[in-house]
Short mmCIF file of C-alpha atoms in Angstrom, two decimals:
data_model
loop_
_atom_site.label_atom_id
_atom_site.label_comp_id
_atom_site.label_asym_id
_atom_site.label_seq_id
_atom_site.Cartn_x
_atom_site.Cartn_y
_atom_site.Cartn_z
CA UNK A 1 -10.82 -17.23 -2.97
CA UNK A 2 -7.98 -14.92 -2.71
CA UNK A 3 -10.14 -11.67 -2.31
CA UNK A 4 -12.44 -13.73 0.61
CA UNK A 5 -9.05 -14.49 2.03
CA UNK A 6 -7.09 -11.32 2.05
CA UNK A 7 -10.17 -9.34 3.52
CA UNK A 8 -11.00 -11.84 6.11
CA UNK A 9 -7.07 -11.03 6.95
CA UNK A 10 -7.58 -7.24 6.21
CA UNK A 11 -10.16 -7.40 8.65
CA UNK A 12 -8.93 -8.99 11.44
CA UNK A 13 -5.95 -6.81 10.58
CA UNK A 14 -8.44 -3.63 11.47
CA UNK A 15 -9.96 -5.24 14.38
CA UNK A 16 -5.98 -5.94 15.97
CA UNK A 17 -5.10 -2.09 15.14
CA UNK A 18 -8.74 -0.86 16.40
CA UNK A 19 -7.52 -2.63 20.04
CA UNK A 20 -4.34 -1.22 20.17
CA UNK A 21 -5.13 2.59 19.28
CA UNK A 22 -8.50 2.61 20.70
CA UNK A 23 -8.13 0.88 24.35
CA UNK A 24 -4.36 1.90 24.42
CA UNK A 25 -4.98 5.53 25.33
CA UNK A 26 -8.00 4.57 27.16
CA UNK A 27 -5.64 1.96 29.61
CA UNK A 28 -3.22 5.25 30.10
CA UNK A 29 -5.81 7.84 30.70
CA UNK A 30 -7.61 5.71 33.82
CA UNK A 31 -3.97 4.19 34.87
CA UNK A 32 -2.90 7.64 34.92
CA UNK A 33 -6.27 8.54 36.68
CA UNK A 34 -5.40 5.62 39.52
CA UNK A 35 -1.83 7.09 40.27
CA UNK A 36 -3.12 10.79 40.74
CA UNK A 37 -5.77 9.29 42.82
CA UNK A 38 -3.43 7.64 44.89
CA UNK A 39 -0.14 9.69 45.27
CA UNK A 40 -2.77 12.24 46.06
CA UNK A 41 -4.26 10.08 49.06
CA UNK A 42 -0.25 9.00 50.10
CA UNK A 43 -0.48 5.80 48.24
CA UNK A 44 -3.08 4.13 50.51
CA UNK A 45 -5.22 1.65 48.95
CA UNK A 46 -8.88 1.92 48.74
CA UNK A 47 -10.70 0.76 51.49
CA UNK A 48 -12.53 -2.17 49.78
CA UNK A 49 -9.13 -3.62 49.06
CA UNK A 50 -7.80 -3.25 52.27
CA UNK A 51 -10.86 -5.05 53.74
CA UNK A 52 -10.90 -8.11 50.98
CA UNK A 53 -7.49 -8.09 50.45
CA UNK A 54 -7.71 -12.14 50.66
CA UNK A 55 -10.53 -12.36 48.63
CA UNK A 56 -9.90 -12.92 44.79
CA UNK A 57 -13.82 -12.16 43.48
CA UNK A 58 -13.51 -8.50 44.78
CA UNK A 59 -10.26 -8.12 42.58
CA UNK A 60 -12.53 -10.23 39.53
CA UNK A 61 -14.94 -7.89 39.67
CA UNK A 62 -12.64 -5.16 39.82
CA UNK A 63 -10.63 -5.96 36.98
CA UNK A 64 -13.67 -6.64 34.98
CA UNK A 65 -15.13 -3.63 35.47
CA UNK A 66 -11.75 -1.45 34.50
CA UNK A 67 -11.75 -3.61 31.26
CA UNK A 68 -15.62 -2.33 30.62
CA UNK A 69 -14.59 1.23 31.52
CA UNK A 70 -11.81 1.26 29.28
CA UNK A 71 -13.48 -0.25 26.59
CA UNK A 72 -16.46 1.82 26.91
CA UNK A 73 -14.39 5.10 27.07
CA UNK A 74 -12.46 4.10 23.73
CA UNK A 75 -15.64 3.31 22.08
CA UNK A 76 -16.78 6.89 23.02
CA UNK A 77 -14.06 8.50 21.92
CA UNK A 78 -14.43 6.98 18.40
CA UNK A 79 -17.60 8.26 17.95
CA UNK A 80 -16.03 11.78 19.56
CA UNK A 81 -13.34 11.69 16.64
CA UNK A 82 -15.53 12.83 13.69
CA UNK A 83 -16.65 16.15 15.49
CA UNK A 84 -12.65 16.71 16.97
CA UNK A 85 -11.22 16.58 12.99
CA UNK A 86 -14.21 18.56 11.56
CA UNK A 87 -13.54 21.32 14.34
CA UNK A 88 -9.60 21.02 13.98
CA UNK A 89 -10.75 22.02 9.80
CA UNK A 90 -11.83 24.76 10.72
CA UNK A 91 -15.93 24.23 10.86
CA UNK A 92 -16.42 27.45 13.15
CA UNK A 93 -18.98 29.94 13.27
CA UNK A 94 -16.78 32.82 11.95
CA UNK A 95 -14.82 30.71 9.87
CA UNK A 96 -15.80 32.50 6.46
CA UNK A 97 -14.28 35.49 8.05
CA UNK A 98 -11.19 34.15 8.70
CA UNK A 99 -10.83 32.53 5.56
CA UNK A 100 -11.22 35.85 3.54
CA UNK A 101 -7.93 37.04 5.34
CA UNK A 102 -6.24 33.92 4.61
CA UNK A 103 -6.79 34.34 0.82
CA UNK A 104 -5.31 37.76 0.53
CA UNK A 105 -2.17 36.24 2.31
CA UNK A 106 -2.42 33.11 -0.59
CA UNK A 107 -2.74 36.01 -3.10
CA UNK A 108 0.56 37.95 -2.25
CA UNK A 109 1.77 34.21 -2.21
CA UNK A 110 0.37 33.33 -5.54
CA UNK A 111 2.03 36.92 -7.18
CA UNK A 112 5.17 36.12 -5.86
CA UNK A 113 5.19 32.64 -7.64
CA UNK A 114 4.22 34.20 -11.37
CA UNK A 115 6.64 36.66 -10.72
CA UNK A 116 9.56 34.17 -10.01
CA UNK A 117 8.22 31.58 -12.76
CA UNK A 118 8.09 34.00 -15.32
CA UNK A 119 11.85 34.46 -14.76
CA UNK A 120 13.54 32.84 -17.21
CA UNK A 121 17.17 32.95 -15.57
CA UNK A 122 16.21 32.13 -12.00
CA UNK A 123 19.56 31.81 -8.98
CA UNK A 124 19.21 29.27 -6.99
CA UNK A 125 17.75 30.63 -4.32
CA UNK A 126 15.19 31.73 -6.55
CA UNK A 127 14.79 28.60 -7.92
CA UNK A 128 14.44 27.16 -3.80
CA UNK A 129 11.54 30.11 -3.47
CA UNK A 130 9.37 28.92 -6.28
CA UNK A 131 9.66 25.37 -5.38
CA UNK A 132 8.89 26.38 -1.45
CA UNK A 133 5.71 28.64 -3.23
CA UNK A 134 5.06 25.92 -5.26
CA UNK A 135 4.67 23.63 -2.05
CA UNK A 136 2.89 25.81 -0.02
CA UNK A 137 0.33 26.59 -2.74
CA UNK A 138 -0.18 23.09 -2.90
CA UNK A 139 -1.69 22.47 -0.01
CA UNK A 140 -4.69 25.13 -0.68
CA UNK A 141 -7.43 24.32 -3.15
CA UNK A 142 -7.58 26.27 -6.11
CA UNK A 143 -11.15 27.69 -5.23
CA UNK A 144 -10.92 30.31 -3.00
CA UNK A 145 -14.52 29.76 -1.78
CA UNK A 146 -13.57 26.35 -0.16
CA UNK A 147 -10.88 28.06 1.83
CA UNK A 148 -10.87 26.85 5.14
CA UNK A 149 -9.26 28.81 8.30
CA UNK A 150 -6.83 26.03 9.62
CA UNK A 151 -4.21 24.40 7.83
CA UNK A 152 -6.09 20.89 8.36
CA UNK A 153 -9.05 21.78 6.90
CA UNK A 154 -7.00 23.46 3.32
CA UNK A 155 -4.90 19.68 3.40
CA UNK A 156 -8.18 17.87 2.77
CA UNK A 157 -10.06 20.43 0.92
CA UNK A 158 -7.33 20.76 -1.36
CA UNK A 159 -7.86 17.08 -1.83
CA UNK A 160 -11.22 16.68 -2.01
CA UNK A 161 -10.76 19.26 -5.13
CA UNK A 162 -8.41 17.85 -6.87
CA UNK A 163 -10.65 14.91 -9.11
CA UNK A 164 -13.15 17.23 -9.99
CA UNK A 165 -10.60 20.02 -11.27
CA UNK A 166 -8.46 16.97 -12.88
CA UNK A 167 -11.41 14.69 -13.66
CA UNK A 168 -14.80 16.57 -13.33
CA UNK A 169 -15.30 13.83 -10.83
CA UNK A 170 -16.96 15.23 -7.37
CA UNK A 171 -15.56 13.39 -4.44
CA UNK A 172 -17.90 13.48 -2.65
CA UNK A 173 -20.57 11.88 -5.24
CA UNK A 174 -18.29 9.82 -6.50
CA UNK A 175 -15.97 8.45 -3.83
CA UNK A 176 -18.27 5.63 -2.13
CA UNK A 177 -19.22 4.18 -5.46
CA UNK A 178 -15.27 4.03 -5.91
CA UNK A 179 -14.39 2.83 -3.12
CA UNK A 180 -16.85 -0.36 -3.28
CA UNK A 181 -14.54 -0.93 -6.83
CA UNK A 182 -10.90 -0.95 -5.82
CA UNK A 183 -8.68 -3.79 -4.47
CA UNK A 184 -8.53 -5.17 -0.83
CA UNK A 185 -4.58 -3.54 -1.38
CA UNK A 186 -6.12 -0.14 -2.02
CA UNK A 187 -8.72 -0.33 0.44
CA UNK A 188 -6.07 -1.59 3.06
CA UNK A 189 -3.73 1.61 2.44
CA UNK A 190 -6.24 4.18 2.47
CA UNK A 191 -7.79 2.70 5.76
CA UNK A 192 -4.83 2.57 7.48
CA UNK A 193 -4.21 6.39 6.97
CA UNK A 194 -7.65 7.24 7.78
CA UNK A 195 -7.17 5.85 10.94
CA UNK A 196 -3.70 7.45 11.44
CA UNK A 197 -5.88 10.55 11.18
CA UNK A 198 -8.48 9.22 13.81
CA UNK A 199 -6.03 7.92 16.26
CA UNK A 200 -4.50 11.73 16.41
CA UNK A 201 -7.61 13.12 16.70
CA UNK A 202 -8.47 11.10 19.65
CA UNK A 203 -5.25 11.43 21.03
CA UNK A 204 -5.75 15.25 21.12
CA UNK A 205 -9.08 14.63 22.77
CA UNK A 206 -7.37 12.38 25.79
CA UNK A 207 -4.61 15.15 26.20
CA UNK A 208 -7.57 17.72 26.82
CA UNK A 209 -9.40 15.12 29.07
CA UNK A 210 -6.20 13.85 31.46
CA UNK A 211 -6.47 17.28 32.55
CA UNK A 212 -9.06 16.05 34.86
CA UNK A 213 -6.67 14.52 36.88
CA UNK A 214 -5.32 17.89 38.06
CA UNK A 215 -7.72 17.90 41.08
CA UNK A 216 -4.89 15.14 42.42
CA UNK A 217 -1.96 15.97 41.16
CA UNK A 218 0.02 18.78 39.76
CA UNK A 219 1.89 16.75 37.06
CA UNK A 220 -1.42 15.87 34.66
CA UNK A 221 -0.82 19.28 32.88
CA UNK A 222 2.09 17.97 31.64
CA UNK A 223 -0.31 16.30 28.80
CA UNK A 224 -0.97 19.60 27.45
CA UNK A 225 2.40 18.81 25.91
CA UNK A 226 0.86 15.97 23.67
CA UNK A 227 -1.67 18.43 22.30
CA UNK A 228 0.31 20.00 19.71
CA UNK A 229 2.32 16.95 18.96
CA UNK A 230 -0.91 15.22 17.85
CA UNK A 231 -1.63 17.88 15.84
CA UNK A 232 1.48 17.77 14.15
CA UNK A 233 1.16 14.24 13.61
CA UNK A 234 -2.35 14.89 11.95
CA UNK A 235 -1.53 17.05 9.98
CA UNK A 236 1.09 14.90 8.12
CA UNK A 237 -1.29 12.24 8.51
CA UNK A 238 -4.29 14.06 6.11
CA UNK A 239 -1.55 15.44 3.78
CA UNK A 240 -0.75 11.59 3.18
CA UNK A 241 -4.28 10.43 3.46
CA UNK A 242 -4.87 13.31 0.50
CA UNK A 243 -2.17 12.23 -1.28
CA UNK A 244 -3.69 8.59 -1.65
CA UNK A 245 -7.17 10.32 -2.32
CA UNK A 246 -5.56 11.64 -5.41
CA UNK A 247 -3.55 8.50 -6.41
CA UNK A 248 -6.85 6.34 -6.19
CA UNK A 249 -8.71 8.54 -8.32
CA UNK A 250 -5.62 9.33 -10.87
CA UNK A 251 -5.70 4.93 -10.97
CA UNK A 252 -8.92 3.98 -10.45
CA UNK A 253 -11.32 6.30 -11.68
CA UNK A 254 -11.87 4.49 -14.89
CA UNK A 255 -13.45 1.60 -13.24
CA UNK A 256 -16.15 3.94 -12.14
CA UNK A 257 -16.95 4.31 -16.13
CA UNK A 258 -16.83 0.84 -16.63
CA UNK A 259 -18.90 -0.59 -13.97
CA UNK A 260 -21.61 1.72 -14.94
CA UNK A 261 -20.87 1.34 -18.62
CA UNK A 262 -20.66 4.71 -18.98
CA UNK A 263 -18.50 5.83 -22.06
CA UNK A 264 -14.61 5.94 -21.66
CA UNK A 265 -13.81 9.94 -22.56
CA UNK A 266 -12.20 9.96 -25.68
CA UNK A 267 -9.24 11.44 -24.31
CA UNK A 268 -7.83 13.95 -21.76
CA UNK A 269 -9.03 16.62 -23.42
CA UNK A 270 -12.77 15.77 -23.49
CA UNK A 271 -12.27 13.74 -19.93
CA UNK A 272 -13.09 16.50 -17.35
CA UNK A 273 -16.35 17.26 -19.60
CA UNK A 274 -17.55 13.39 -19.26
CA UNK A 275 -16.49 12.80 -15.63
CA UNK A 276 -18.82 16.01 -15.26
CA UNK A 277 -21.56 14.86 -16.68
CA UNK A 278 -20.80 11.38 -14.66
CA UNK A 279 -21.29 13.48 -11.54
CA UNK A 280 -24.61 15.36 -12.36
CA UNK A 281 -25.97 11.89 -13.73
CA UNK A 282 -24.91 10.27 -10.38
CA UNK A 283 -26.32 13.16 -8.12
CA UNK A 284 -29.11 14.13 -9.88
CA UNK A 285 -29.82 11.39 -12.59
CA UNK A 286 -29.76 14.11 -15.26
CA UNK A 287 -27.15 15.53 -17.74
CA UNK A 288 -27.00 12.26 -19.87
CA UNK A 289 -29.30 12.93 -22.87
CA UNK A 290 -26.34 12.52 -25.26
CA UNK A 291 -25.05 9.53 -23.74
CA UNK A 292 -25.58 6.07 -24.08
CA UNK A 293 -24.22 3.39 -22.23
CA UNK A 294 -20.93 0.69 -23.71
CA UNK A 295 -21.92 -2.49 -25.16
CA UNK A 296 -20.49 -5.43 -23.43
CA UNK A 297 -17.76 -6.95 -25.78
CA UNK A 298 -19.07 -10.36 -26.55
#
């Protein structure tokens, strides 16, 4: 009862946020639209208002159809946001390129870091330096391969890596099965930074769009100015959406095991080995010759 309630509430929880970030933006791009339009034309109203200014259907059907267009033009840029966070990773046609001279940076990065944590006696500000190296390090996966050229795209790589280095889990195999397993709290947390992600991508995408209203008025440039604040914002945004990536698998990985009644791993040792063969056996429905499946405890 308390699981039916809480995601009834998580979901109508969703649906209030989905309102406010989607048709928000939306209501200042075409509001924004209407004042170029008319300080461009001296503020004069349209013609059809002047002419039914008495008449209260022409101003129904007006307002109705601004509430369509705004709701239509949020709903578009959702489906717009996918393609705006893959190409803000980095998904380019030359990206490969680019990423090979970003790991011989990360190597002169990664030689200064042995070199200072080999160092027994370290100053202070030696000390600061590895922890900064440390940090930065962090935020690149450990497989040069899945180097991306953007800082966005290294945040969730980076994370994406992590449960099969840690775990021998593969996140993307094993991520929708655990998702369908964790708590309505869990579910709530990781939503709600998924979307903080979304809302930035689609707040980059209406900075590049208001743009249109230049052919009125000088001052729509000025949204330029959001562009790299949104991009600021999403990048903090995936680094905490990677960091809860982690945590869920670091907490919840194990119920993956049991709800398939898959054998625990005897220990951290041997667990990176199991949640390997987990993965093939999920992907590919081999690799599990030597396993058999846990006996329900009567």
């Amino acid at each position: 009862m308390f699981k039916a309630k809480f995601g009834a509430k998580l979901a109508e929880g969703l649906a209030g946020q989905w309102a406010a970030q989607q048709l928000s933006p939306a209501l200042v791009f075409w509001a924004g639209g209407i004042i170029a339009w008319l300080s461009h034309n001296k503020w004069k109203l349209p013609e059809i208002c002047l002419q039914n200014i008495d008449n209260s259907l022409v101003y129904i059907v007006l307002a109705m159809g601004g509430i369509l267009l705004i709701a239509i033009s949020g709903t578009v840029m959702q489906w717009l946001q996918t393609p705006v966070i893959r190409l803000a990773e980095g998904y380019w046609p030359l990206r490969f390129c680019l990423a090979r001279q970003l790991k011989k940076g990360l190597n002169s990065k990664e030689e200064q870091w042995e070199k200072l944590d080999s160092r027994e006696n370290r100053t202070a500000e030696e000390q600061a330096e590895l922890v900064r190296l440390d940090m930065t390090l962090s935020r690149y996966p450990l497989d040069k391969r899945l180097l991306m050229p953007t800082t966005l795209g290294n945040l969730l790589r980076s994370a994406e890596e992590y449960p099969r280095v840690r775990y021998g889990l593969d996140t993307i195999v094993c991520w929708p099965r655990l998702w369908l397993l964790m708590p309505d709290e869990t579910l709530e947390v990781l939503s709600e930074a998924r979307e903080e992600l979304n809302s930035c991508a689609r707040l980059m995408l209406w900075s590049i769009f208001f743009l249109i209203w230049i052919l009125w008025t000088d001052w729509a440039v000025l949204s330029l100015l959001i562009f790299p604040i949104a991009y600021m914002r999403m990048l903090k945004a995936a680094d905490t959406y990677g960091e809860l990536i982690r945590a869920a698998f670091d907490l919840h990985r194990f119920k993956l095991y049991e709800s398939l009644k898959w054998p625990l791993p005897p220990g951290p040792k041997e667990e990176k080995e199991r949640g390997e063969q987990l993965t093939e056996y999920l992907s590919r429905g081999t690799g599990a010759d030597s396993i058999r499946f846990r006996e329900e405890n009567p």
